JSON list of C-alpha atoms in Angstrom, two decimals:
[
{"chain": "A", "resi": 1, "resn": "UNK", "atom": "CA", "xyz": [7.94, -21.80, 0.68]},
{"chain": "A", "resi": 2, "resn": "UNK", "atom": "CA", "xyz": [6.87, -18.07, 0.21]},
{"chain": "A", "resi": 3, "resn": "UNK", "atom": "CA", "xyz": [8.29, -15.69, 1.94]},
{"chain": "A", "resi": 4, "resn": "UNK", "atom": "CA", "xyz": [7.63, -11.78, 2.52]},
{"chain": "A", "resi": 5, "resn": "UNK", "atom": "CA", "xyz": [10.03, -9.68, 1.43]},
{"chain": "A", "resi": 6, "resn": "UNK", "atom": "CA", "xyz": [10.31, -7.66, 4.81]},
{"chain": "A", "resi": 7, "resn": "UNK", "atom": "CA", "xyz": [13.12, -5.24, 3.04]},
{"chain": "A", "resi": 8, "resn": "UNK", "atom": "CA", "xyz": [10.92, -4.09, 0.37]},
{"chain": "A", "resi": 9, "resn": "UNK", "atom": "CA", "xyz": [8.15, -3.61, 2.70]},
{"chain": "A", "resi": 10, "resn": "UNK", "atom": "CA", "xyz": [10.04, -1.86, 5.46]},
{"chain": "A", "resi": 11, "resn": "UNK", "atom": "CA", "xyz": [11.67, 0.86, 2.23]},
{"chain": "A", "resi": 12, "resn": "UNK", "atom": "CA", "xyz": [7.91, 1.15, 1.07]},
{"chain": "A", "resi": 13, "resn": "UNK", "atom": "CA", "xyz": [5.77, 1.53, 3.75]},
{"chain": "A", "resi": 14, "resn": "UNK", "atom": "CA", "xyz": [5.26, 5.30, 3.10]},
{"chain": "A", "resi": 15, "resn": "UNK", "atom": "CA", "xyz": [4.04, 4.75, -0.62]},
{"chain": "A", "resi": 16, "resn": "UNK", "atom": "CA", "xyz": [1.90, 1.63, 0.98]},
{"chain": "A", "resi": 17, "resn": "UNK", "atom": "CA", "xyz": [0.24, 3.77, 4.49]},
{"chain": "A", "resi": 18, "resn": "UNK", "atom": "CA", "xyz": [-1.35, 6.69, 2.27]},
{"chain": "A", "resi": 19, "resn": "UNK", "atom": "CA", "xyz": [-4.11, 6.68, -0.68]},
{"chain": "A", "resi": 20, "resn": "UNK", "atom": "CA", "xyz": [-2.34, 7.15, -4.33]},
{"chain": "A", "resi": 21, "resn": "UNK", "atom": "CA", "xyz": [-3.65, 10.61, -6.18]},
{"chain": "A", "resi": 22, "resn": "UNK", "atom": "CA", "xyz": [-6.78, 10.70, -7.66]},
{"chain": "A", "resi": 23, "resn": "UNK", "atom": "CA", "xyz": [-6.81, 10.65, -11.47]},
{"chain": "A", "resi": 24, "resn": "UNK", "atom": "CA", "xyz": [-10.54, 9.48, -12.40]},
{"chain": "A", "resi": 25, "resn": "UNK", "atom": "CA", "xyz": [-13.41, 8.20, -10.34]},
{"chain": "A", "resi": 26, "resn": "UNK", "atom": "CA", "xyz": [-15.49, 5.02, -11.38]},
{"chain": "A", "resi": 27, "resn": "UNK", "atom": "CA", "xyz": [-19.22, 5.76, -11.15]},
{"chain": "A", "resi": 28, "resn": "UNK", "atom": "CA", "xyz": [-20.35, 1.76, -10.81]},
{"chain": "A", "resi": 29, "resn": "UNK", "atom": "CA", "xyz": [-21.48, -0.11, -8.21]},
{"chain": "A", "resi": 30, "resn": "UNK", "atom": "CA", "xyz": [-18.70, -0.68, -5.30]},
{"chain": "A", "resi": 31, "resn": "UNK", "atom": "CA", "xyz": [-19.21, -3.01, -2.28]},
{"chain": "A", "resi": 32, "resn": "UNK", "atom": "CA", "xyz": [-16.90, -1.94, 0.41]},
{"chain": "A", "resi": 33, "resn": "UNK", "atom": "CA", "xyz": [-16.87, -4.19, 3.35]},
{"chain": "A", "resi": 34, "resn": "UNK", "atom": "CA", "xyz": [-15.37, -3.48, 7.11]},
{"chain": "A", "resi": 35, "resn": "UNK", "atom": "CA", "xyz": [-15.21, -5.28, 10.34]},
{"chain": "A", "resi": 36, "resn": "UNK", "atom": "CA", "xyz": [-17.10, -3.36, 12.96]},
{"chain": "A", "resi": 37, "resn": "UNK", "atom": "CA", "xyz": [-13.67, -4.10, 15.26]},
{"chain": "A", "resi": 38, "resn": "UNK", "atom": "CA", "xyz": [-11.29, -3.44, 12.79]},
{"chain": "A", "resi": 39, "resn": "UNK", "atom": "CA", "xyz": [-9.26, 0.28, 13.00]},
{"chain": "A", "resi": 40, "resn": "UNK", "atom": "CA", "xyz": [-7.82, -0.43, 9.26]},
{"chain": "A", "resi": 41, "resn": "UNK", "atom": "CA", "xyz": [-10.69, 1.98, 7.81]},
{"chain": "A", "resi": 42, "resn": "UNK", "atom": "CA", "xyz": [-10.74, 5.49, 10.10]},
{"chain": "A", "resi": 43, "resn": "UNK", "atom": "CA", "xyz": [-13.14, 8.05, 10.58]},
{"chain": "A", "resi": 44, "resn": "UNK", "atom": "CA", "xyz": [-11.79, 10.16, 7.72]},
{"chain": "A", "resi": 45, "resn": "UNK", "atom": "CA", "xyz": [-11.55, 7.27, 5.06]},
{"chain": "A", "resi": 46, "resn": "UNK", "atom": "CA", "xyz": [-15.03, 7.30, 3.83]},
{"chain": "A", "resi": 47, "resn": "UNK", "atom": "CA", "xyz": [-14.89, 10.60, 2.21]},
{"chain": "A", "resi": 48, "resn": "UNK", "atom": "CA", "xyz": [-11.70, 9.43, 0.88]},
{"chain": "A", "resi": 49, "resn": "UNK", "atom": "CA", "xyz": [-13.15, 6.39, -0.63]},
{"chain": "A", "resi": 50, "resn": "UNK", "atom": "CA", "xyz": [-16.08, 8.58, -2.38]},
{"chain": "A", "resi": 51, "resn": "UNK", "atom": "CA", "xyz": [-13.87, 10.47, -3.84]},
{"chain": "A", "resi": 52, "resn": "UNK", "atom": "CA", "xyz": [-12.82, 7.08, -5.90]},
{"chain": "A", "resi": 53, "resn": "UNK", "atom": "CA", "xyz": [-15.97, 5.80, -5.90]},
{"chain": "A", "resi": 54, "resn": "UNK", "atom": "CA", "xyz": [-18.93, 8.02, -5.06]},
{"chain": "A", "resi": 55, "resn": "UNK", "atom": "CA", "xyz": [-21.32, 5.20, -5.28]},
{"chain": "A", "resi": 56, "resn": "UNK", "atom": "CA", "xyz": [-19.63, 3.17, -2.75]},
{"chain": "A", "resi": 57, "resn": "UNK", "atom": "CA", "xyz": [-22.19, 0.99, -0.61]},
{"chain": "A", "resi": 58, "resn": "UNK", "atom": "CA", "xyz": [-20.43, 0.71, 2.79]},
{"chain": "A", "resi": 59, "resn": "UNK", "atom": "CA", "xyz": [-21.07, -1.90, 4.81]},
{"chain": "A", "resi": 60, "resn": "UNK", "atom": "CA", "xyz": [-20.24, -3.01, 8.18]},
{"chain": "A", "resi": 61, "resn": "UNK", "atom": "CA", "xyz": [-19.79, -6.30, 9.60]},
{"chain": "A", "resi": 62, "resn": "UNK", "atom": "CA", "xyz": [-21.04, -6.54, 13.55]},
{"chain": "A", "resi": 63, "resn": "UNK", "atom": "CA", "xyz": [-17.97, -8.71, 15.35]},
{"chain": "A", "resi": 64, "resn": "UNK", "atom": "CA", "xyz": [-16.11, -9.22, 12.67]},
{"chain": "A", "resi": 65, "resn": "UNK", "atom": "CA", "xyz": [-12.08, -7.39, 12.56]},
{"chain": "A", "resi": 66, "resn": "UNK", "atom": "CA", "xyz": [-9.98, -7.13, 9.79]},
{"chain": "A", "resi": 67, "resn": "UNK", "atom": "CA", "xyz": [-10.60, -10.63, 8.78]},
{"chain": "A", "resi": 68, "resn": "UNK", "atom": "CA", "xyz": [-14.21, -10.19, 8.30]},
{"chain": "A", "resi": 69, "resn": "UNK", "atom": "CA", "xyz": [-14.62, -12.86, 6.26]},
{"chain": "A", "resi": 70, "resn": "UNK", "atom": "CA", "xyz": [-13.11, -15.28, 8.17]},
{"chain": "A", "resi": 71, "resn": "UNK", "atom": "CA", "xyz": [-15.24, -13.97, 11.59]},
{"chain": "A", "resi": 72, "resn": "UNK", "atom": "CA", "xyz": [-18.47, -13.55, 9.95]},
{"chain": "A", "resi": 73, "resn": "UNK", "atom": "CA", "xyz": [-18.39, -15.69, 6.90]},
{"chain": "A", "resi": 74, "resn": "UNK", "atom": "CA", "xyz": [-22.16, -15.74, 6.64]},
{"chain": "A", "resi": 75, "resn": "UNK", "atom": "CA", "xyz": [-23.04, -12.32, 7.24]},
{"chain": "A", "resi": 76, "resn": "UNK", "atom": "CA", "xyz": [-20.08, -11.24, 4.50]},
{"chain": "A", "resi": 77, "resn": "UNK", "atom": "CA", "xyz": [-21.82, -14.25, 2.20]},
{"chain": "A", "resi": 78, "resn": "UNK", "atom": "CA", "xyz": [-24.94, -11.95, 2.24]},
{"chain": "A", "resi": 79, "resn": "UNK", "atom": "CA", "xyz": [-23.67, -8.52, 2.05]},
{"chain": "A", "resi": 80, "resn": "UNK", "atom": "CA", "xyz": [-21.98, -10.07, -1.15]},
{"chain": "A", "resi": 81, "resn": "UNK", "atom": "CA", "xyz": [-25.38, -11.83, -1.97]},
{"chain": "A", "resi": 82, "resn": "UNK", "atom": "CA", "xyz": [-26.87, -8.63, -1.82]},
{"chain": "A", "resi": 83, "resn": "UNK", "atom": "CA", "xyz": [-24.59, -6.26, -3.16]},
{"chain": "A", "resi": 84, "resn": "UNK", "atom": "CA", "xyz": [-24.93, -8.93, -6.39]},
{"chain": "A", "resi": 85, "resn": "UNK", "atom": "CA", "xyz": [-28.90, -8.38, -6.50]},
{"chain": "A", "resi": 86, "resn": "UNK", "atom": "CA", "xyz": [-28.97, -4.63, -6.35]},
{"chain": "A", "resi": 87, "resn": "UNK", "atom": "CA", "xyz": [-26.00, -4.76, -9.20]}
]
């Protein structure tokens, strides 16, 4: 059975909360995905996220949280489906 290790978690969560230092940027195609209900990606992560990838296509789910796949699995099927043709 797998477990979490809780410990390592709980001693990391600073390094795991914040976005690691820039040291390049990768100019191809990105498909970033969020669930319209989810509060994992805030108001100021988008300009964060360019910063990585500047040609990030953001796109978000209507209904869907966190799980976005698992709430919307056929709307996230053709974001993907997409995403793939424009690529």
């Amino acid at each position: 059975q797998w477990l979490a290790n809780l410990g390592l978690l709980q001693r990391s969560v600073d390094k795991l909360i914040d976005w690691p230092p820039i040291s390049g940027q990768w100019d191809g195609p990105v498909l970033w995905l969020r669930g319209e209900n989810s509060d994992h990606v805030q108001p100021g992560d988008e300009a964060i996220m360019r910063d990585y990838f500047p040609a990030a296509d953001l796109v978000t789910i209507p209904d869907a949280g966190h799980w976005l796949h698992a709430d919307q699995p056929q709307a996230v099927a053709q974001a993907i489906g997409e995403f793939i043709s424009r690529s």
